[in-house]
mmCIF file of N, CA and C in Angstrom:
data_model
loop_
_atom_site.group_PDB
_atom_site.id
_atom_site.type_symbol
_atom_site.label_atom_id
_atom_site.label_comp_id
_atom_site.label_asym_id
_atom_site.label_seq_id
_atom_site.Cartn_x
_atom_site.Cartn_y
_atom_site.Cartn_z
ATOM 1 N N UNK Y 163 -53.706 -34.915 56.348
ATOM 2 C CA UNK Y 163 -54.396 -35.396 55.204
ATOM 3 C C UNK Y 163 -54.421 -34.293 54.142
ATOM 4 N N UNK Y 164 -53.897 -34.232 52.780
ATOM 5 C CA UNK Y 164 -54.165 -33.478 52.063
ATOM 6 C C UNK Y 164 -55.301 -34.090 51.128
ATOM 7 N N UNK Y 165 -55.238 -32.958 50.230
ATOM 8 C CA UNK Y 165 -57.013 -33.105 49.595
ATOM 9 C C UNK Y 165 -56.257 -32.657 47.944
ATOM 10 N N UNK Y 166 -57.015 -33.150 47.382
ATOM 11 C CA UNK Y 166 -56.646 -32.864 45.452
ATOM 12 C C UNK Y 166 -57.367 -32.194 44.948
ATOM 13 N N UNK Y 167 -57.280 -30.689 45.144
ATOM 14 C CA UNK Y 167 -58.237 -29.939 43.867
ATOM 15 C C UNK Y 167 -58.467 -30.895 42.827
ATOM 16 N N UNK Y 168 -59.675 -30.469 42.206
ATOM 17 C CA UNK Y 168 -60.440 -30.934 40.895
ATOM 18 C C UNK Y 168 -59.536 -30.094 39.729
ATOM 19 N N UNK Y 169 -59.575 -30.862 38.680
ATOM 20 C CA UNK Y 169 -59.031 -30.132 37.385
ATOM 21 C C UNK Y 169 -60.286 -29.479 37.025
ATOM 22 N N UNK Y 170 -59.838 -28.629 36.283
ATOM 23 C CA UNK Y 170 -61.271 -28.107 35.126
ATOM 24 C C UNK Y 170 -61.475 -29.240 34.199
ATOM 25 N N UNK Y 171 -62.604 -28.983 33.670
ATOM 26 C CA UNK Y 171 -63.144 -30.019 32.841
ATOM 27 C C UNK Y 171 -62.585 -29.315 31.306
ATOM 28 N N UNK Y 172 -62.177 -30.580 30.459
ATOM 29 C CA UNK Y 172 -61.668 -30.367 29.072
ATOM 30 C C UNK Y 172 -62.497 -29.268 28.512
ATOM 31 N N UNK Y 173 -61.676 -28.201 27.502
ATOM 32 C CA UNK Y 173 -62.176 -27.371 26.725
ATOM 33 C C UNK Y 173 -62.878 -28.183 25.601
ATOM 34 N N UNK Y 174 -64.107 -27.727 25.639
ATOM 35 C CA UNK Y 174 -64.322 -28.494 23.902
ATOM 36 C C UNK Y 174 -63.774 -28.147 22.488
ATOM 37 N N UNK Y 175 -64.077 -29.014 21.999
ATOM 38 C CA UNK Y 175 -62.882 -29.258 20.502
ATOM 39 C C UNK Y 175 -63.545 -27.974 19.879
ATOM 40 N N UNK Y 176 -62.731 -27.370 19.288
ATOM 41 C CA UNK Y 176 -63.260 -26.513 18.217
ATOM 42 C C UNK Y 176 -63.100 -27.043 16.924
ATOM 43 N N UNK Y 177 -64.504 -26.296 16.247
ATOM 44 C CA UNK Y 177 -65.006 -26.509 14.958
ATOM 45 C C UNK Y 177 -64.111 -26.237 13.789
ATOM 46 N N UNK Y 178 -63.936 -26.391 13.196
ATOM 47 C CA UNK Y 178 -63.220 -26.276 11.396
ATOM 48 C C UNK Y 178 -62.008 -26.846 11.551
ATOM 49 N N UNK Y 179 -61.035 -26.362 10.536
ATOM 50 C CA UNK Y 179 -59.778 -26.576 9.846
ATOM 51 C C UNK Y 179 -58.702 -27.540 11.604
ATOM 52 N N UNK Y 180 -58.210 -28.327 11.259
ATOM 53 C CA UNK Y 180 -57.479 -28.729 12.315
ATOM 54 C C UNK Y 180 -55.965 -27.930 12.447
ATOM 55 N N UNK Y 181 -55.764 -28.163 13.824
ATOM 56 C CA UNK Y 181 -54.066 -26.614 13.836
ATOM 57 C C UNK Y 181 -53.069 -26.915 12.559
ATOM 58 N N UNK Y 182 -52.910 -27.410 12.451
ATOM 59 C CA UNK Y 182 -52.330 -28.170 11.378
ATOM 60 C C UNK Y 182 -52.220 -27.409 10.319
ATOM 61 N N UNK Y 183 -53.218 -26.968 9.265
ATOM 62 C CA UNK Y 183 -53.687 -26.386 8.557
ATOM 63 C C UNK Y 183 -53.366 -25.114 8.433
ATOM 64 N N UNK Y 184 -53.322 -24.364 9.676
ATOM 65 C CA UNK Y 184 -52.968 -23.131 9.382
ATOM 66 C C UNK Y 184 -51.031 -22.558 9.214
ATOM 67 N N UNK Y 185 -51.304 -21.663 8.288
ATOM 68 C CA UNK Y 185 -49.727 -21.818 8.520
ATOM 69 C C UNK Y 185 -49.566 -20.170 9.097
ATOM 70 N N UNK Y 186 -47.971 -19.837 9.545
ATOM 71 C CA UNK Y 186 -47.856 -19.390 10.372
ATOM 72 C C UNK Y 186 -47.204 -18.089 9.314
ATOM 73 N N UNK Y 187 -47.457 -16.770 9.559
ATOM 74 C CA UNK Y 187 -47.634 -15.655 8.593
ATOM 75 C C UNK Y 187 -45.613 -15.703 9.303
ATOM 76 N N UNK Y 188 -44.814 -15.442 7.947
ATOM 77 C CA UNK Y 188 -43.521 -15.412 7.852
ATOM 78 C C UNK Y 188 -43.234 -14.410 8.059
ATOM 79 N N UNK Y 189 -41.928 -13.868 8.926
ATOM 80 C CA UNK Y 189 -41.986 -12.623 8.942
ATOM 81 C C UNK Y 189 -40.440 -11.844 8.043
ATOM 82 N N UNK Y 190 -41.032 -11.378 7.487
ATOM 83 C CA UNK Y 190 -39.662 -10.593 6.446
ATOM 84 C C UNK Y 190 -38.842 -10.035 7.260
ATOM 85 N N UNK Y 191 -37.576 -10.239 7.475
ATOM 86 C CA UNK Y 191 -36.517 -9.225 7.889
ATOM 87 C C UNK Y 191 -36.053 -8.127 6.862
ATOM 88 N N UNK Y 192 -36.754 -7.017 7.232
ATOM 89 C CA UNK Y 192 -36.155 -5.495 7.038
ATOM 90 C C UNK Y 192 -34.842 -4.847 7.334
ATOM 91 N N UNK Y 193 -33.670 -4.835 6.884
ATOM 92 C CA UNK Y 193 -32.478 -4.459 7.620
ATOM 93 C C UNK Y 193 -32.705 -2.686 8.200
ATOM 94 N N UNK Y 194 -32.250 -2.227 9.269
ATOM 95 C CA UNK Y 194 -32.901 -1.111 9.619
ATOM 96 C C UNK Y 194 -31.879 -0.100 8.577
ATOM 97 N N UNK Y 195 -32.574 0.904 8.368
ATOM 98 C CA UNK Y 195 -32.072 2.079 7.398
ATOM 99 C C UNK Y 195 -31.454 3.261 8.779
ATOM 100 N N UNK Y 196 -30.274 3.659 8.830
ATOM 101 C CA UNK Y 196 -29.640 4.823 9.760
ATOM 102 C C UNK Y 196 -29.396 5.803 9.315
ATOM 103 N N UNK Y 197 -29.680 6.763 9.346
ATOM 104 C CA UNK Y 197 -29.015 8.311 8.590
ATOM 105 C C UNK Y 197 -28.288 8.666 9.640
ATOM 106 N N UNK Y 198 -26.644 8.987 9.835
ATOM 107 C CA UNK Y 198 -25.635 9.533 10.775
ATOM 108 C C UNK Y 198 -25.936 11.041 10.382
ATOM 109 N N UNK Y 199 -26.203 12.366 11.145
ATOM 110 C CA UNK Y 199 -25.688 13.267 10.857
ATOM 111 C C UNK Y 199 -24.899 14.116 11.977
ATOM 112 N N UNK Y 200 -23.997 14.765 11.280
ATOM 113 C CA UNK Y 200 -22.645 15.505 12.542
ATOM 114 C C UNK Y 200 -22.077 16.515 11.827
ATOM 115 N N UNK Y 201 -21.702 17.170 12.228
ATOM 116 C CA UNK Y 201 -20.323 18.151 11.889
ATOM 117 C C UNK Y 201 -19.334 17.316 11.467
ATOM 118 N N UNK Y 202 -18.264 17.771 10.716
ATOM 119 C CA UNK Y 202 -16.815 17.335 9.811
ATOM 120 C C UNK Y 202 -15.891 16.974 10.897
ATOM 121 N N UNK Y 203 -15.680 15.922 11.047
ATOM 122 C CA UNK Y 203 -14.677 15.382 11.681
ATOM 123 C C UNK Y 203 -14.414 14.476 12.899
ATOM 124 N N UNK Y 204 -16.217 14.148 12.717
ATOM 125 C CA UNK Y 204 -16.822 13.471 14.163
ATOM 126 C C UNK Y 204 -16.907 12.311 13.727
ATOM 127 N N UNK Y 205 -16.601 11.385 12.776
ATOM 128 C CA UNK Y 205 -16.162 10.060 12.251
ATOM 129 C C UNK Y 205 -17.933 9.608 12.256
ATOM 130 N N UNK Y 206 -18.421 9.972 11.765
ATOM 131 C CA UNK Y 206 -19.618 9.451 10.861
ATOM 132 C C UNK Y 206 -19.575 8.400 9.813
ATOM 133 N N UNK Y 207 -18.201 8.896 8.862
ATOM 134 C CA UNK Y 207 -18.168 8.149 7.613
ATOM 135 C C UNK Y 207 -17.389 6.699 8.474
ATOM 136 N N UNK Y 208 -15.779 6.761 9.244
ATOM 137 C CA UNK Y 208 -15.370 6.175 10.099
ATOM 138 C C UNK Y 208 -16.482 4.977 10.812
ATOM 139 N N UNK Y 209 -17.708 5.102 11.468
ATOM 140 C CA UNK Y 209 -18.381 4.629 12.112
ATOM 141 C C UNK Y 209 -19.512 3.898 11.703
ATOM 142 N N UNK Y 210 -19.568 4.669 10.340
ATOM 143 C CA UNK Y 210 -20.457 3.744 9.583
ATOM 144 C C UNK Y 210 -19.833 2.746 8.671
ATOM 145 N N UNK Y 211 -18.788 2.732 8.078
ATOM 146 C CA UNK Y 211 -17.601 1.779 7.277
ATOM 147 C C UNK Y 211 -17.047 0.490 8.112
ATOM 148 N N UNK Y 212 -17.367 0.827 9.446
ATOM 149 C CA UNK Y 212 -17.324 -0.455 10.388
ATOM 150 C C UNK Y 212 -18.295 -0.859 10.795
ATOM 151 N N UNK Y 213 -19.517 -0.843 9.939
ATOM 152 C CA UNK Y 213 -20.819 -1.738 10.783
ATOM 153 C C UNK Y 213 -20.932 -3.112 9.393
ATOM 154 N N UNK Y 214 -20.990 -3.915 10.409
ATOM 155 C CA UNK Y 214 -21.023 -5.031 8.506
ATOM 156 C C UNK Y 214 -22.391 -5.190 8.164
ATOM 157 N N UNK Y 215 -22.027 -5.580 6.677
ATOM 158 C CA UNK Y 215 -23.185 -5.319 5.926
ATOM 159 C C UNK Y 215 -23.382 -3.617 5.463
ATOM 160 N N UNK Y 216 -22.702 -2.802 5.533
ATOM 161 C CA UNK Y 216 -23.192 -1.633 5.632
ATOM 162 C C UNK Y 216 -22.866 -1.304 3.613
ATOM 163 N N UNK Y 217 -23.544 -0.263 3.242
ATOM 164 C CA UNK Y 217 -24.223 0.312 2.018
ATOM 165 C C UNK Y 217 -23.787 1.739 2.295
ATOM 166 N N UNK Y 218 -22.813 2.830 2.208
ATOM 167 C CA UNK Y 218 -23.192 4.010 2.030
ATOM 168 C C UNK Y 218 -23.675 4.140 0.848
ATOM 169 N N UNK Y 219 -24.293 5.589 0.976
ATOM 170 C CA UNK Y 219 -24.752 6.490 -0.321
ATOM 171 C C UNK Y 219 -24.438 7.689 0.035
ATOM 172 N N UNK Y 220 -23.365 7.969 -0.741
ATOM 173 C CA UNK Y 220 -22.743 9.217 -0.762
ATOM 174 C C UNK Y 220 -22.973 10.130 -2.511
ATOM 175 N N UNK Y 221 -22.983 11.343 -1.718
ATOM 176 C CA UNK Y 221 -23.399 12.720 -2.930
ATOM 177 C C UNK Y 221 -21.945 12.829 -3.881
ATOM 178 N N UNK Y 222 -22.263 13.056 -5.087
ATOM 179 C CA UNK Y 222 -21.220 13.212 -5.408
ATOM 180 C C UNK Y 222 -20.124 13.961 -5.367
ATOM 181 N N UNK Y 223 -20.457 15.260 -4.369
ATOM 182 C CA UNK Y 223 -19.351 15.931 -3.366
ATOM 183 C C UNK Y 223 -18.489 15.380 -2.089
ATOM 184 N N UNK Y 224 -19.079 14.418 -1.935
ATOM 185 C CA UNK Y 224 -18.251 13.876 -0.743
ATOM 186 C C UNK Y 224 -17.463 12.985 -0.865
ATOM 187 N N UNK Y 225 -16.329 13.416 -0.709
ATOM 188 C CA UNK Y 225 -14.894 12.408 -0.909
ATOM 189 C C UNK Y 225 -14.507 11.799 0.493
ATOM 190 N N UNK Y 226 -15.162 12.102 1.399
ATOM 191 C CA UNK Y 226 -14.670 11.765 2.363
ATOM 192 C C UNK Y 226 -14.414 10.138 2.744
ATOM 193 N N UNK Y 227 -15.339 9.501 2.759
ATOM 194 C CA UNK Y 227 -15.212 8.026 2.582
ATOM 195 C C UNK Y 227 -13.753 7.022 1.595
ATOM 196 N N UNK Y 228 -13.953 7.679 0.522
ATOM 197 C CA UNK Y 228 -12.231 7.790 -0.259
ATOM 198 C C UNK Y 228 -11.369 7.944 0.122
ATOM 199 N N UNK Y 229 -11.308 9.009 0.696
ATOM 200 C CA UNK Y 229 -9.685 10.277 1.281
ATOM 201 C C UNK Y 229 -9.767 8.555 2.168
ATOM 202 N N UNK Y 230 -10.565 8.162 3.270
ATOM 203 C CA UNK Y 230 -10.146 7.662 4.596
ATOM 204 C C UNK Y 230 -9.792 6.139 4.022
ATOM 205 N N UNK Y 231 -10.593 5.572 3.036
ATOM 206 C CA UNK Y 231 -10.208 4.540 1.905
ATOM 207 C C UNK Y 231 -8.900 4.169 1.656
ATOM 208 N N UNK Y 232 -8.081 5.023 1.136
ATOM 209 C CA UNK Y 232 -7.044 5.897 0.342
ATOM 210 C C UNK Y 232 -5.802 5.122 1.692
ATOM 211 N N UNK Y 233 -6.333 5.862 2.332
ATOM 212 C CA UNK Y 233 -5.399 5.649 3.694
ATOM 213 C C UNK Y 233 -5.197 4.512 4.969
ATOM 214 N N UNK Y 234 -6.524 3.672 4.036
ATOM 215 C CA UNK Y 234 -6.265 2.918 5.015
ATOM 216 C C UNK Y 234 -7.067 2.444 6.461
ATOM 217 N N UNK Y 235 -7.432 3.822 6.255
ATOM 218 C CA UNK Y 235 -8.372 3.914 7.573
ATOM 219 C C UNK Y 235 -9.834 3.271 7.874
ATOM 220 N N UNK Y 236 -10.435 2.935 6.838
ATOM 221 C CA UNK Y 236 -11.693 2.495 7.172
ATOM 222 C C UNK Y 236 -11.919 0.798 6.070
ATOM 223 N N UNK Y 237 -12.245 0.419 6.197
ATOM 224 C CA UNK Y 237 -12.588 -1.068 5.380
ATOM 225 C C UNK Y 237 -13.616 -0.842 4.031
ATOM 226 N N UNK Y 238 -13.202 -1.310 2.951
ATOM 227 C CA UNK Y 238 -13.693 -1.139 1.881
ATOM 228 C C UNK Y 238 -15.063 -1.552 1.820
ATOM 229 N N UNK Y 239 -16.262 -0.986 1.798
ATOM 230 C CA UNK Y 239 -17.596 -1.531 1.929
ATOM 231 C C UNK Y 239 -18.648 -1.035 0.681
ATOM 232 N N UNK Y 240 -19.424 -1.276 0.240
ATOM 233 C CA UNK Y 240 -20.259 -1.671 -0.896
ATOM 234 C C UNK Y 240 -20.447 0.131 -0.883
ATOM 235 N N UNK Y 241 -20.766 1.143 -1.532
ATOM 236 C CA UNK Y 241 -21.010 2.512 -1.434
ATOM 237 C C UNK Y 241 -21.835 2.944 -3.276
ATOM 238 N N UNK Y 242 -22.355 4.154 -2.938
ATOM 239 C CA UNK Y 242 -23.323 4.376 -4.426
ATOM 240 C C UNK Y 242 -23.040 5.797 -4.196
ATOM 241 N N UNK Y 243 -22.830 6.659 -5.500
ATOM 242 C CA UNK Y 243 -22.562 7.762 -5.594
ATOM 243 C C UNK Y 243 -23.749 8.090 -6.032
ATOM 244 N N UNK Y 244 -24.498 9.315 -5.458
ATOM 245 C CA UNK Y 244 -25.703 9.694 -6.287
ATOM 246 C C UNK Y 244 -25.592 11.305 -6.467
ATOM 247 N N UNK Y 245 -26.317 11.635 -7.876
ATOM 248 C CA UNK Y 245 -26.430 13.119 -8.131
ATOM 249 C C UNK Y 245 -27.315 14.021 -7.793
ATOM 250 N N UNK Y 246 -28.494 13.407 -7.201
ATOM 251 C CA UNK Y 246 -29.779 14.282 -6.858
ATOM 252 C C UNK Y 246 -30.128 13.968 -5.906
ATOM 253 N N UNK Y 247 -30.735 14.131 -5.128
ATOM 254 C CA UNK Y 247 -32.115 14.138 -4.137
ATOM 255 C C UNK Y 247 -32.902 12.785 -4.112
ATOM 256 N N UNK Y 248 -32.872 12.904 -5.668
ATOM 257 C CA UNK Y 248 -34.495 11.936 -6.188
ATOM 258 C C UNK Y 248 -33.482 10.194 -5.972
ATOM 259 N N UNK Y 249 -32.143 10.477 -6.577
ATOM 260 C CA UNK Y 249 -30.837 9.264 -6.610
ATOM 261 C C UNK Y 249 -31.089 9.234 -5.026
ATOM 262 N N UNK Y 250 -31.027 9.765 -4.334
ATOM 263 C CA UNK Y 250 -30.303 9.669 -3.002
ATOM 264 C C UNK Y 250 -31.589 8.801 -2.363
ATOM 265 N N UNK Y 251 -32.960 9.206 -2.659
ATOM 266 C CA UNK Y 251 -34.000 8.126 -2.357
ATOM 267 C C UNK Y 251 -34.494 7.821 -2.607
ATOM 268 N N UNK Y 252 -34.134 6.959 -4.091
ATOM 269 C CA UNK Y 252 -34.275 6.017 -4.843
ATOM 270 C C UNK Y 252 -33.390 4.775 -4.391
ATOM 271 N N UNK Y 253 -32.273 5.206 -3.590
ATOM 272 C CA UNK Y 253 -31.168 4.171 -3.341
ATOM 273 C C UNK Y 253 -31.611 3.846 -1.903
#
């Protein structure tokens, strides 16, 4: 012979606004920000030119992204040349 536990008895209704009503807080997607840093020749620029969607910001000393451009080597992706510090995080 088995036997039937009892249910709990109904929660009571709560007071105010019905679920309905509330809406549900949206959440913004942030794309994450990466800073690569390495020594010359460890494919930083290489590794970042193949992530999609990607943005460099390069100083206006660094040709490197170009030179590898130039050649072929890396995929043409959206890039900002900046002159200062203040450019570099501002961008």
């Amino acid at each position: 012979m088995t036997t039937k536990k009892a249910s709990p008895p109904p929660l009571p209704a709560k007071k105010g606004k019905p679920a309905t009503a509330f809406r549900k807080a949206q959440k913004r997607f942030v794309p994450p920000k990466i800073v690569v840093v390495g020594v010359e020749g460890w494919g930083k620029t290489s590794l970042a030119a193949n992530i999609d969607g990607v943005a460099l910001i390069m100083p206006s000393t660094e040709t490197g992204y170009l030179t590898l451009l130039g050649a072929g080597r890396v995929p043409a992706v959206d890039q900002i040349v900046t002159k200062s510090w203040r450019e570099t995080l501002a961008a």
